[in-house]
Every structure is written in structure tokens, then in C-alpha cells.
Amino acid sequence: MVTHDAAHDQHAQAPSGWLRAYVFSVDHKVIGLQYLMTSMLFLLAGFGLMLLMRWQLAFPGQPIPIIGKLLSPSLAPNGVMTGEFYNALGAMHGTIMVFLGIVPLAVGAFGNYVLPLQIGAPDMAFPRLNMMSYWLYLPGGLLMLSSFILPGGAAQSGWTSYPPLSIINPGQTVWLLAMVIIITSSLLGAINFLVTTLNMRARGMSLWRMPVFVWAQLVTSVLLLLAFPPLEAAAVLQFMDRVAGTSFYIPSDLVVLGLRHRASGGGQPLLWQHLFWFLAHPEVYVLVLPPMGIVAEIMAANTRKPLHGYKTIVLGMISVGVMSFVVWAHHMFISGMSPILSNFFLVTTMIISVPSVAILTCLIYSLRGGSIRFTTPMLFALAFLPMFGIGGLTGLPLGLTATDIYLHDTYYVIGHFHYVVVTGSIIGLMAGVYHWFPKWFGRKMDDRLGRIHFWGTLLSMNGVFFPMFIMGMAGVSRRLWDPTAQAHNLTTQHLNVVSTASAYLLLLFQAPFIYNFFHSIFKGQKSEENPWQATTLEWACPSPPPHGNFEKPPCVYREPYDYSPRGCERDYIPQNVEAA
Amino acid sequence: MNSNYSMGLPIAASTFAKDIDFGLKLIHVAMLVIFVLWGIFFAYLLVRYRRREGVAAQREDDHGLFSTSLIPDIVVLIFEIALISLYAIPVWSRIKIHSPKSQESNQVALVAEQFAWNVHYPGPDGKFGRRSPDLVHFSNPIGLDRDDPAAQDDVVGANELHLPLGKTTLIHLSSKDVIHSFFVPEFRLKQDAVPGLTIPVWVEPNRVGHYEITCAQLCGFAHSLMRGEVFVENPEEYQGWLKAQAAQAPEPAKAPSTW
């Protein structure tokens, strides 16, 4: 491990050679950008899978235009997707978005690039481990994607992979292998972030002087570190059930399509669900906390005043993190688990909403008394608040056992968690891209294109997800290849068309973003060191920062958000400035 | 048509449906009120504190941990405690924890499989015949042992569940292969069927009619096609139907020894 001062010497020399500098780099900034590009590509890929599914949902049984002809006849005969292919798209959409898209973007990209800068460190604590995380993530992700063309196809048992379905369905083995690799990558990253945050802080950067984003990453890495190992172990057990004849999750006396299953049995299908959700619920906060941290940073800089209740926000994040380990079985109210146990998880689930409400309230109160600049990143950050609010509120009838009996596994659930992770997390991450882009590339993104991207994205996202609440209330189940096969779904089938049209619109509105992103890297307006007049340390080094980040180790003298201090001409004092 | 259509919910057709609907309506009204109030406050802040020339941001005093921002939290906490203790736990206990005694209720076994709902009625004797996975055959999908005396009057069907109106029916829910989920939107009733477990589910239908059973848990490529029907009939009609079915119960079918 490198200590703070030794690291400065060690990193004084930038690597020579293209391969060491850009491909197998140990520089946290290069790795951060590698994560950024890769995870955004995966987000686009996962979105693409969903666009195919949305066609089938809106127009079941009709050939997919253009793309339908390109698909193999075994997946989509005459351009109409089969049930197997639909399920494969569904499982892969969820897996890619969560494990290969949002987590690597939130943690791998933003965490890697911004966290060491914000704490004034020259690099991560374990630079080689950091490189290894990326080089496990990329092949793991490619293996996951390649399962579409491997024999057996892609996994088709949902991103949740409940056995025994996942044991008897094709495609699952590669999914499990890829998951083990991806989880290992995340674990290495988590250890690295934890050690870096605790050991590599600049002089004067006490815990209570760390920006909210750093706190969010710190809590996130603890969640990853504690929640991922059970899933990794669980995935290995499922892998054994598939290839080695074990029966961890397979009960006795299975009869599949008229034939006795070969497994000896004696296993428990519900065991997987407990292990899976023990990871996957904290995982929700892994998806949400870093964007919350990003939103807090952007709001402080663009309201020109300190955050309201900085300590409340931080303690809220810590309590959310702790509580997230005792709520997992609210995903299992109707799973066949003891209904008496449900009462415990009902209570913990309601309690976890308290710190979440506290964080949101503090963020909204932060606007009071401000001088709000409606920059593009600020628009995204502001949109996060009401949109994430809808996501949180609609969790209420799902977390309450009684109403969950009806709403469980309906489109209401899909609407709820997409409001949380799409209009919440992804909107927050978008805000971060616009906010830190000048730091990454030394140039600014175009503001007008940014606004088109923002309004188009916000409106079409709501068009995709809001109808899902109405469909859920009408009792439409999720994961249906042909919703029109069930009579009670017909009353809301037109909403599927609305949702699908909005999804295509959402794709369209990503075009200005993609163009803006790449065009601005090369041709954007040049940006100085601190274009937003912000106070945190990442703005105290050149844009983009050189190898080793800071010319000399920075020293921290104040709280993270010293905006509009009384009796001061300038409306901000950076953390590394001593005198007011 | 019944007047109990609202908020896009299907017709309510069981005794506990109104309790679930009450919760759904209450929570949605509360959500709407919270969202609108927050929305107005949020919009006010954005307009009031937009950047203007010559107006600097006003820094507030640090309130520490217990600032006014905790007021919404306290309101939410009180609302949630009330919801848990007065609504969720009582309703959940009634529907899911306290199952009716089997002697006092009408009984039926539902055996889910890819992609059908097998229905097993105990017949007039009220006793289920023995089932064995070894006897499962295309002509005997639940593996009913017709040599068992209790099985003699049993009625087996698929995708058609007949239930008497106004009587509690105890459903013994199980699965042969993967996890399925028994869902009848009009009953507001959902329960996963897990292989290896037999889960008790009960319902007291209070509206004659014909509703859809769907599978709510992904169970394979034809998951969306896994549907059945519930017929809620007057008790006399139900008894008549059951007797007629029992009379024409098929000859004992045995699995051929070749597979």
C-alpha cells in the first residue's frame, strides 16, 4: 500500500508508452475514463435490448421493423421475437443496466476519477488493483454480452435468476460465470475506495470536511464489500447445481415437462432468494447513493450557499447504508417465506424511508436563500429531486405487506424501481457528466444541446415509466412476452404503446448528448481550472489534472461548501485556501 | 356493473379485496398530497431564489442535526407507524398469517406446472387422495394414486377453478417444476407456488362471476400464456357441478412402466 507522501514520489513520473498510458494504465483518471466510456456503452446496449422488448409489448406478434430481419430465425422467426428471446432480452437488460451500466458508471467512473481528487490524493491506494478491477469488468461484461451468440443463448430467467427455473433454463451457466467475474471486479474496487478514502486524505481533510460525494462513495464501498460476497457464493452454488449435480436450490421430486428431474433434490429454492436479495437490496443504494452525492455537489455549487444540514445528509446516508442490510425480504412477502417474518421486514422497510426523507428534505431546503444558477448540470440535479421522490413514494404501497399482495410482480413494481434508478440514478449521473466534463477534458459541453437533452430526456422518461403505475393498478404482471394473452390486461394495452413510443423518443433525445459529448471533447469551449467557481479540491488542480494530480500536496483548511461567506468579496472560498 | 371500479383497479370479488383497496386508495391519496405540497414548495423555491443581478445568496446559520428539516421526517414517521400498526399488520395477519382450519372450509389443491394450473378437488368425502411424482403421466398430470381409497371420488381438472360463493375455500398451493405465482386480480390475491412446499392460501369469493387466473412469476418461455379461469358459483350450483364431475371421474390411470 502506498502512503500519502510516498505516493507523490512514486507517481512523479508519468508512464511512457501508449499501452501503459492509455490501455493498461494504473492512473485513476485513465481508469475512470475507461469505466466511463465502457459503462455508457453498456447502458446504451441495455437500453437497446429494452427497445426491442418494448416493440413486442406494444405490438405483440408483429414483426420488428428493420431489426427483425437481421435477427436469427431461431430468435425471431419472420421478425417476431420468441418467448425465449423475449425472456433473454429481459434478463440481460436488467443485468446489464445494473451490474455493467449504472454501478460501473457511478462507482468505477465517477468514484475513480473524482474521489481521489476530492480528497486531495495523487491516486488510489492500490493503483494496480484498480487497473485489475477494470480489466475484470470489461471481459466479464463482454462474456455476459457474448452469451447471446454462444450455444444455449443468453440467460432467460430474469436478472433475479430464481431457481429452479434458472437451473433448468439454458444460457444460465455463462451468466453465472460472468457474474462471478463482475462481482470480483466490484469487490476489488470497493476495497480500494475504502482504503483510499480512509488513508489517502490530504492534510486537514478530516472526515467532517469530506464532500458529500466522498461520503456517498465511502458508504457505497462498504455496502459492496459486505453485500457482494454472499451473492458471489450463491452464484457459485447455483453454478454447481447446473454443472456438478449438486442440489443446493433444487427440491426433491421435481417433475419438469412430464419428466422426473435428475437432481437428487433436498435443496431450497427460497435460499437463493434470500442470498440474492441480501445483495440486491443494498445494491439499490449502491445505485442511488453516488448520484445523490453528485446532486449534492452540484446543488451546493449552483445555489452558491452551503448545503442545508451537511451532517444530516451524511448521517442519513450512513443510516440508509446500515438499514439496507435488514430490509431485503420485502422482496419476498409473497414468496412462501413465513408470513410472520414479513412483519419484521415491513417495519424495517418503513424505517429506512426516514433517513431517505431526511436527505431529500435537506437537499430541497438547500435551495432556500440561494442564488440558483440554472446550468445544465443543475437542471439534471434539480430534476433528480421530484423524480426520485416519485420513486420513493411509490415504494410505499410495495413496502406495505397488505397492498403488496396485489401490486407485487406487477408493472407498478417496474414503474417504481425505474423511477428510482432511471429518473433518479441515471439523471443524477447525467448531471455528474455535465458537471465534471470540464475537469475531465479541459473543455465544456455545449449548453444549448445540454438543455435539449435535458428536457427531452425528462419528458420521455416520464412517458416511458408513468403509464406503468396505471398498468400495475390494473393488475398487469411484469415479464409477459404477450400481454394481450390475458384479458384483464387489454384495458390498459394502449398504455404500452405510449410507453414504447416514449422509449423511442428517449433514444432520439440521446443523440444530442452523444454528439455533444464527443464533439466537446475535441472542439468544446476551453475551460479553466474551476469553471463553476466551486470549493472542493478537484477544482484546485489543472483541467485535466496531470499525472499525480496536484503540483504539491494540497492542504485543507475549511468545510467543503464555503459559499457566500460573510464579509468576503468573492462568493466562495475553496477548501485549500487558508485565509478568508 | 358493480360500482367498485376505481383508480383503475379491477372489480373486487373477495371479502378482503376491500381492505386492500382501502389501503391502495389511502396511500395514493397521501402520496398525491405529499407530492403536490412538495412540488409547490419546490417550484416556489426555484422561482424565489433564482439568480438575480446584485442579489447574493443568503447563508443560513448552521442548525446542526436537529433543524426544521426534520419536521417532514417526523410527519412521515407518524404516518408510517399508523399505517403499519392500524392497517398493514392487521390486514396482512388476516389474509396471510391466519389460515382457516381445513375441516371448516371447502378445500382444493392447485398444482402449478409449466404452463398450466392443475386443480385437484377432494370430492364429496373431503379427503385428498395420495399424489406421487412417480405416477405423473400426461394422462395423470398430478400423479394421483387412484388405488388410494381417498382418491376414488377426487376430481382433477386443469385451468378451471370452481369456487362456491360466500364460503371460505382453502387452497393448497404447490408446484411441480419451477416457481409460479397464483394471481387473481379480482380477488386481490397473490401467492407464489414453490416446488417442495405446500402453501396454504384462502379466499372467500363474494361476487358471482368468471375471472382470470394468471401466473405472476416468470416461469419460462410461455409464462404469459399460463392462465386459467375461476368460476365463482352459488353453493348449490357448485355442489351440483362437483357431483357431476365426481360421477364421471376417469378410470384409474397408471403410469406405464417404460418411463
mmCIF file of C-alpha atoms in Angstrom, chain A residues 83-84 87 157-158 162-165 168 251 253-255 257-258 260 269 273 303-306 308 312 315 333-336 339-340 342-343 346 350 353-354 357-358 361-362 364-365 367-374 382 385-386 390 393-394 396-397 400-403 405-410 412 473-475 477-482 485-488 562-566, chain B residues 7-10 20 23-24 27-28 31 34-35 38 41-42 45-46 49-52 55-61 63-65 67-70 72-73 76-77 79-80 83-84 87-89 91-92 95-97 114 133-134 136 138 176-179 181 183 185-186 188-192 194-197 199 212 214-221 223-227 259:
data_model
loop_
_atom_site.group_PDB
_atom_site.id
_atom_site.type_symbol
_atom_site.label_atom_id
_atom_site.label_comp_id
_atom_site.label_asym_id
_atom_site.label_seq_id
_atom_site.Cartn_x
_atom_site.Cartn_y
_atom_site.Cartn_z
ATOM 1 C CA GLY A 83 -40.862 -16.097 -25.806
ATOM 2 C CA GLU A 84 -37.374 -17.453 -25.141
ATOM 3 C CA ASN A 87 -37.026 -13.588 -21.677
ATOM 4 C CA SER A 157 -34.582 -16.495 -16.082
ATOM 5 C CA GLY A 158 -34.783 -12.830 -15.186
ATOM 6 C CA TYR A 162 -34.675 -17.666 -9.361
ATOM 7 C CA PRO A 163 -34.082 -21.419 -9.219
ATOM 8 C CA PRO A 164 -35.332 -23.977 -10.158
ATOM 9 C CA LEU A 165 -36.157 -22.092 -13.386
ATOM 10 C CA ILE A 168 -33.324 -25.904 -15.941
ATOM 11 C CA PRO A 251 -36.072 -29.533 -4.017
ATOM 12 C CA ASP A 253 -39.389 -34.712 -6.658
ATOM 13 C CA LEU A 254 -39.245 -32.127 -9.416
ATOM 14 C CA VAL A 255 -41.197 -33.133 -12.499
ATOM 15 C CA LEU A 257 -42.478 -31.171 -18.554
ATOM 16 C CA GLY A 258 -43.574 -34.675 -17.551
ATOM 17 C CA ARG A 260 -38.544 -36.556 -13.313
ATOM 18 C CA PRO A 269 -35.397 -22.597 -3.868
ATOM 19 C CA GLN A 273 -33.893 -15.581 -2.980
ATOM 20 C CA THR A 303 -27.048 27.658 -5.188
ATOM 21 C CA ARG A 304 -23.906 29.470 -4.008
ATOM 22 C CA LYS A 305 -24.513 28.523 -0.396
ATOM 23 C CA PRO A 306 -23.548 25.633 1.891
ATOM 24 C CA HIS A 308 -28.541 22.653 4.390
ATOM 25 C CA THR A 312 -27.802 15.240 8.489
ATOM 26 C CA LEU A 315 -25.623 10.566 8.792
ATOM 27 C CA PHE A 333 -43.523 -11.062 1.037
ATOM 28 C CA ILE A 334 -45.414 -13.475 -1.185
ATOM 29 C CA SER A 335 -42.535 -15.854 -1.913
ATOM 30 C CA GLY A 336 -43.739 -18.510 0.514
ATOM 31 C CA PRO A 339 -45.717 -14.554 6.648
ATOM 32 C CA ILE A 340 -44.893 -13.794 10.297
ATOM 33 C CA SER A 342 -42.827 -10.357 6.840
ATOM 34 C CA ASN A 343 -43.884 -8.125 9.714
ATOM 35 C CA LEU A 346 -42.351 -4.389 6.907
ATOM 36 C CA MET A 350 -40.734 1.758 6.685
ATOM 37 C CA SER A 353 -37.610 5.721 4.465
ATOM 38 C CA VAL A 354 -36.905 8.079 7.384
ATOM 39 C CA VAL A 357 -36.728 11.576 3.510
ATOM 40 C CA ALA A 358 -34.235 13.471 5.685
ATOM 41 C CA THR A 361 -35.599 17.364 2.631
ATOM 42 C CA CYS A 362 -32.119 18.736 3.284
ATOM 43 C CA ILE A 364 -34.662 20.800 -1.111
ATOM 44 C CA TYR A 365 -34.080 23.126 1.852
ATOM 45 C CA LEU A 367 -32.361 25.881 -2.263
ATOM 46 C CA ARG A 368 -33.720 28.310 0.324
ATOM 47 C CA GLY A 369 -31.805 31.540 0.375
ATOM 48 C CA GLY A 370 -29.712 30.520 -2.613
ATOM 49 C CA SER A 371 -28.830 32.308 -5.790
ATOM 50 C CA ILE A 372 -29.744 29.489 -8.132
ATOM 51 C CA ARG A 373 -27.829 29.197 -11.410
ATOM 52 C CA PHE A 374 -29.785 27.028 -13.840
ATOM 53 C CA LEU A 382 -32.907 19.571 -9.699
ATOM 54 C CA LEU A 385 -35.373 15.595 -6.533
ATOM 55 C CA PRO A 386 -39.045 15.261 -7.626
ATOM 56 C CA ILE A 390 -41.912 9.681 -7.097
ATOM 57 C CA LEU A 393 -43.268 7.446 -2.675
ATOM 58 C CA THR A 394 -44.371 4.600 -4.912
ATOM 59 C CA LEU A 396 -44.739 2.816 -0.014
ATOM 60 C CA PRO A 397 -47.579 0.564 -1.265
ATOM 61 C CA LEU A 400 -46.549 -2.344 2.997
ATOM 62 C CA THR A 401 -47.304 -6.056 3.152
ATOM 63 C CA ALA A 402 -51.061 -5.778 2.678
ATOM 64 C CA THR A 403 -51.023 -3.709 -0.513
ATOM 65 C CA ILE A 405 -50.171 -8.735 -2.092
ATOM 66 C CA TYR A 406 -51.872 -7.083 -5.025
ATOM 67 C CA LEU A 407 -49.069 -4.967 -6.505
ATOM 68 C CA HIS A 408 -46.209 -7.466 -6.204
ATOM 69 C CA ASP A 409 -44.764 -8.522 -9.588
ATOM 70 C CA THR A 410 -46.993 -6.088 -11.472
ATOM 71 C CA TYR A 412 -46.270 -0.991 -10.606
ATOM 72 C CA MET A 473 -53.009 -0.869 -10.661
ATOM 73 C CA ALA A 474 -54.987 -2.692 -13.362
ATOM 74 C CA GLY A 475 -53.149 -5.886 -12.414
ATOM 75 C CA SER A 477 -47.989 -8.627 -14.466
ATOM 76 C CA ARG A 478 -44.363 -7.998 -15.360
ATOM 77 C CA ARG A 479 -42.247 -10.207 -17.648
ATOM 78 C CA LEU A 480 -45.090 -11.002 -20.056
ATOM 79 C CA TRP A 481 -43.984 -11.796 -23.568
ATOM 80 C CA ASP A 482 -47.520 -11.250 -24.833
ATOM 81 C CA ALA A 485 -52.816 -13.094 -23.911
ATOM 82 C CA GLN A 486 -54.543 -12.108 -20.660
ATOM 83 C CA ALA A 487 -57.965 -10.488 -20.895
ATOM 84 C CA HIS A 488 -57.564 -8.191 -17.882
ATOM 85 C CA ASP A 562 -17.839 27.541 1.976
ATOM 86 C CA TYR A 563 -20.023 29.516 -0.429
ATOM 87 C CA SER A 564 -21.075 33.141 0.099
ATOM 88 C CA PRO A 565 -19.104 33.596 3.331
ATOM 89 C CA ARG A 566 -19.989 36.758 5.235
ATOM 90 C CA MET B 7 -58.290 4.093 -9.574
ATOM 91 C CA GLY B 8 -58.074 1.617 -12.438
ATOM 92 C CA LEU B 9 -58.463 -1.372 -10.146
ATOM 93 C CA PRO B 10 -60.394 -4.378 -11.424
ATOM 94 C CA ILE B 20 -56.546 -3.971 0.146
ATOM 95 C CA GLY B 23 -55.003 0.760 1.625
ATOM 96 C CA LEU B 24 -54.229 1.411 -2.028
ATOM 97 C CA ILE B 27 -51.737 5.589 0.240
ATOM 98 C CA HIS B 28 -52.250 7.039 -3.215
ATOM 99 C CA MET B 31 -48.765 10.251 -1.948
ATOM 100 C CA ILE B 34 -47.264 14.885 -0.284
ATOM 101 C CA PHE B 35 -46.063 15.208 -3.870
ATOM 102 C CA TRP B 38 -43.592 19.364 -2.013
ATOM 103 C CA PHE B 41 -42.780 24.365 -2.266
ATOM 104 C CA PHE B 42 -40.054 23.246 -4.690
ATOM 105 C CA LEU B 45 -38.022 27.959 -4.070
ATOM 106 C CA LEU B 46 -36.839 27.761 -7.668
ATOM 107 C CA TYR B 49 -34.284 32.104 -5.246
ATOM 108 C CA ARG B 50 -33.356 32.183 -8.925
ATOM 109 C CA ARG B 51 -30.173 34.078 -9.643
ATOM 110 C CA ARG B 52 -30.701 37.828 -9.942
ATOM 111 C CA VAL B 55 -28.717 39.680 -5.072
ATOM 112 C CA ALA B 56 -26.278 37.430 -3.258
ATOM 113 C CA ALA B 57 -27.091 34.081 -1.713
ATOM 114 C CA GLN B 58 -28.026 34.352 1.954
ATOM 115 C CA ARG B 59 -26.132 31.965 4.087
ATOM 116 C CA GLU B 60 -28.176 30.440 6.883
ATOM 117 C CA ASP B 61 -26.935 29.665 10.341
ATOM 118 C CA HIS B 63 -28.755 24.401 12.700
ATOM 119 C CA GLY B 64 -26.767 21.266 13.440
ATOM 120 C CA LEU B 65 -28.569 17.972 13.352
ATOM 121 C CA SER B 67 -33.087 21.590 12.216
ATOM 122 C CA THR B 68 -36.555 22.316 10.867
ATOM 123 C CA SER B 69 -35.727 19.958 8.023
ATOM 124 C CA LEU B 70 -36.575 17.108 10.357
ATOM 125 C CA PRO B 72 -41.267 16.363 7.357
ATOM 126 C CA ASP B 73 -39.468 13.330 8.709
ATOM 127 C CA VAL B 76 -43.702 10.774 7.682
ATOM 128 C CA LEU B 77 -42.687 8.629 10.645
ATOM 129 C CA PHE B 79 -47.942 8.399 9.234
ATOM 130 C CA GLU B 80 -45.928 5.237 8.670
ATOM 131 C CA LEU B 83 -50.087 2.638 8.553
ATOM 132 C CA ILE B 84 -48.081 -0.270 9.937
ATOM 133 C CA TYR B 87 -53.541 -1.110 8.631
ATOM 134 C CA ALA B 88 -50.740 -3.298 7.280
ATOM 135 C CA ILE B 89 -50.208 -5.720 10.163
ATOM 136 C CA VAL B 91 -54.828 -6.863 7.204
ATOM 137 C CA TRP B 92 -51.756 -8.963 6.489
ATOM 138 C CA ILE B 95 -55.123 -12.655 4.897
ATOM 139 C CA LYS B 96 -51.763 -14.398 5.128
ATOM 140 C CA ILE B 97 -50.991 -15.449 8.686
ATOM 141 C CA GLN B 114 -45.121 -25.155 -16.920
ATOM 142 C CA PRO B 133 -44.330 -37.816 -8.515
ATOM 143 C CA ASP B 134 -43.678 -41.372 -9.750
ATOM 144 C CA VAL B 136 -47.062 -38.386 -13.100
ATOM 145 C CA PHE B 138 -49.589 -36.959 -19.439
ATOM 146 C CA LYS B 176 -44.210 -29.500 -9.816
ATOM 147 C CA ASP B 177 -41.315 -27.769 -11.510
ATOM 148 C CA VAL B 178 -40.418 -24.110 -11.099
ATOM 149 C CA ILE B 179 -41.776 -21.205 -9.067
ATOM 150 C CA SER B 181 -47.418 -17.361 -8.713
ATOM 151 C CA PHE B 183 -52.738 -14.349 -9.078
ATOM 152 C CA PRO B 185 -56.610 -9.675 -9.750
ATOM 153 C CA GLU B 186 -60.314 -9.541 -8.807
ATOM 154 C CA ARG B 188 -56.580 -9.115 -4.854
ATOM 155 C CA LEU B 189 -54.857 -12.390 -4.092
ATOM 156 C CA LYS B 190 -51.356 -13.417 -4.999
ATOM 157 C CA GLN B 191 -49.115 -16.165 -3.689
ATOM 158 C CA ASP B 192 -46.026 -17.843 -5.100
ATOM 159 C CA VAL B 194 -42.818 -23.044 -4.718
ATOM 160 C CA PRO B 195 -41.734 -26.582 -5.613
ATOM 161 C CA GLY B 196 -41.082 -28.555 -2.458
ATOM 162 C CA LEU B 197 -43.541 -26.508 -0.396
ATOM 163 C CA ILE B 199 -48.519 -23.157 0.874
ATOM 164 C CA GLU B 212 -58.828 -14.839 -14.794
ATOM 165 C CA THR B 214 -52.618 -15.645 -14.219
ATOM 166 C CA CYS B 215 -49.091 -16.613 -13.328
ATOM 167 C CA ALA B 216 -47.290 -13.647 -11.800
ATOM 168 C CA GLN B 217 -43.817 -15.172 -11.504
ATOM 169 C CA LEU B 218 -41.617 -15.705 -14.570
ATOM 170 C CA CYS B 219 -41.811 -19.449 -15.222
ATOM 171 C CA GLY B 220 -40.411 -19.939 -18.713
ATOM 172 C CA PHE B 221 -40.966 -19.100 -22.371
ATOM 173 C CA HIS B 223 -45.200 -17.626 -18.927
ATOM 174 C CA SER B 224 -47.649 -15.106 -20.387
ATOM 175 C CA LEU B 225 -49.826 -17.921 -21.733
ATOM 176 C CA MET B 226 -50.106 -19.665 -18.357
ATOM 177 C CA ARG B 227 -53.613 -18.693 -17.456
ATOM 178 C CA TRP B 259 -40.745 -44.307 -18.400
#
